PDB file of C-alpha atoms in Angstrom:
ATOM      1  CA  MET A1227      91.124   7.885 -95.578  1.00 54.00           C
ATOM      2  CA  ASP A1228      90.712   7.871 -99.341  1.00 58.00           C
ATOM      3  CA  ILE A1229      90.065  11.337-100.782  1.00 69.00           C
ATOM      4  CA  GLU A1230      87.651   9.753-103.278  1.00 75.00           C
ATOM      5  CA  GLU A1231      85.235   8.594-100.579  1.00 81.00           C
ATOM      6  CA  SER A1232      81.737  10.003-100.739  1.00 87.00           C
ATOM      7  CA  GLY A1233      80.322  12.209 -98.009  1.00 85.00           C
ATOM      8  CA  LYS A1234      78.094   9.316 -96.961  1.00 86.00           C
ATOM      9  CA  GLN A1235      81.067   6.975 -96.530  1.00 89.00           C
ATOM     10  CA  ILE A1236      82.956   9.570 -94.511  1.00 87.00           C
ATOM     11  CA  GLY A1237      79.876  10.274 -92.385  1.00 85.00           C
ATOM     12  CA  GLU A1238      79.374   6.578 -91.663  1.00 89.00           C
ATOM     13  CA  LYS A1239      82.962   6.256 -90.428  1.00 91.00           C
ATOM     14  CA  LEU A1240      82.729   9.355 -88.244  1.00 89.00           C
ATOM     15  CA  PHE A1241      79.362   8.249 -86.825  1.00 90.00           C
ATOM     16  CA  LEU A1242      80.991   5.031 -85.572  1.00 94.00           C
ATOM     17  CA  LEU A1243      83.331   7.097 -83.392  1.00 96.00           C
ATOM     18  CA  LEU A1244      80.532   8.866 -81.492  1.00 96.00           C
ATOM     19  CA  ASN A1245      78.906   7.699 -78.277  1.00 97.00           C
ATOM     20  CA  GLU A1246      75.093   7.639 -77.976  1.00 96.00           C
ATOM     21  CA  GLU A1247      74.867  11.144 -76.469  1.00 97.00           C
ATOM     22  CA  GLN A1248      77.031  12.585 -79.244  1.00 95.00           C
ATOM     23  CA  LYS A1249      74.999  10.755 -81.918  1.00 92.00           C
ATOM     24  CA  ASN A1250      71.755  12.170 -80.533  1.00 94.00           C
ATOM     25  CA  ALA A1251      73.195  15.685 -80.373  1.00 95.00           C
ATOM     26  CA  LEU A1252      74.469  15.412 -83.946  1.00 89.00           C
ATOM     27  CA  MET A1253      71.133  14.121 -85.242  1.00 89.00           C
ATOM     28  CA  GLN A1254      69.294  16.947 -83.476  1.00 92.00           C
ATOM     29  CA  TYR A1255      71.682  19.490 -85.000  1.00 90.00           C
ATOM     30  CA  ILE A1256      71.198  18.031 -88.484  1.00 86.00           C
ATOM     31  CA  LEU A1257      67.413  18.113 -88.127  1.00 89.00           C
ATOM     32  CA  GLU A1258      67.517  21.726 -86.924  1.00 88.00           C
ATOM     33  CA  GLN A1259      69.755  22.720 -89.834  1.00 87.00           C
ATOM     34  CA  GLY A1260      67.424  21.025 -92.304  1.00 80.00           C
ATOM     35  CA  VAL A1261      64.394  22.869 -90.931  1.00 70.00           C
ATOM     36  CA  CYS A1262      66.198  26.208 -90.734  1.00 62.00           C
ATOM     37  CA  HIS A1263      67.733  26.026 -94.183  1.00 61.00           C
ATOM     38  CA  GLY A1264      64.946  24.270 -96.084  1.00 60.00           C
ATOM     39  CA  THR A1265      66.971  21.247 -97.122  1.00 55.00           C
ATOM     40  CA  VAL A1266      65.658  17.755 -97.804  1.00 52.00           C
ATOM     41  CA  PHE A1267      63.908  17.493 -94.454  1.00 49.00           C
ATOM     42  CA  ASN A1268      60.226  17.918 -95.218  1.00 51.00           C
ATOM     43  CA  SER A1269      58.684  17.582 -91.774  1.00 50.00           C
ATOM     44  CA  CYS A1270      59.064  20.237 -89.109  1.00 51.00           C
ATOM     45  CA  HIS A1271      60.830  18.985 -85.978  1.00 49.00           C
ATOM     46  CA  THR A1272      60.784  21.150 -82.887  1.00 50.00           C
ATOM     47  CA  SER A1273      61.834  20.434 -79.334  1.00 50.00           C
ATOM     48  CA  SER A1274      58.968  22.377 -77.733  1.00 50.00           C
ATOM     49  CA  ALA A1275      56.042  20.122 -76.885  1.00 45.00           C
TER      50      ALA A1275
END
């Protein structure tokens, strides 16, 4: 892996290695982190419905 690769490029490569369950878990984690830490995620996503 080239050290000059962007975070997006690295993320895309890592995402290819995950199965569907792992991808869903990772996406849920990222959404929760965005909501908890006020990052670029503007909408509030919760798992309680």
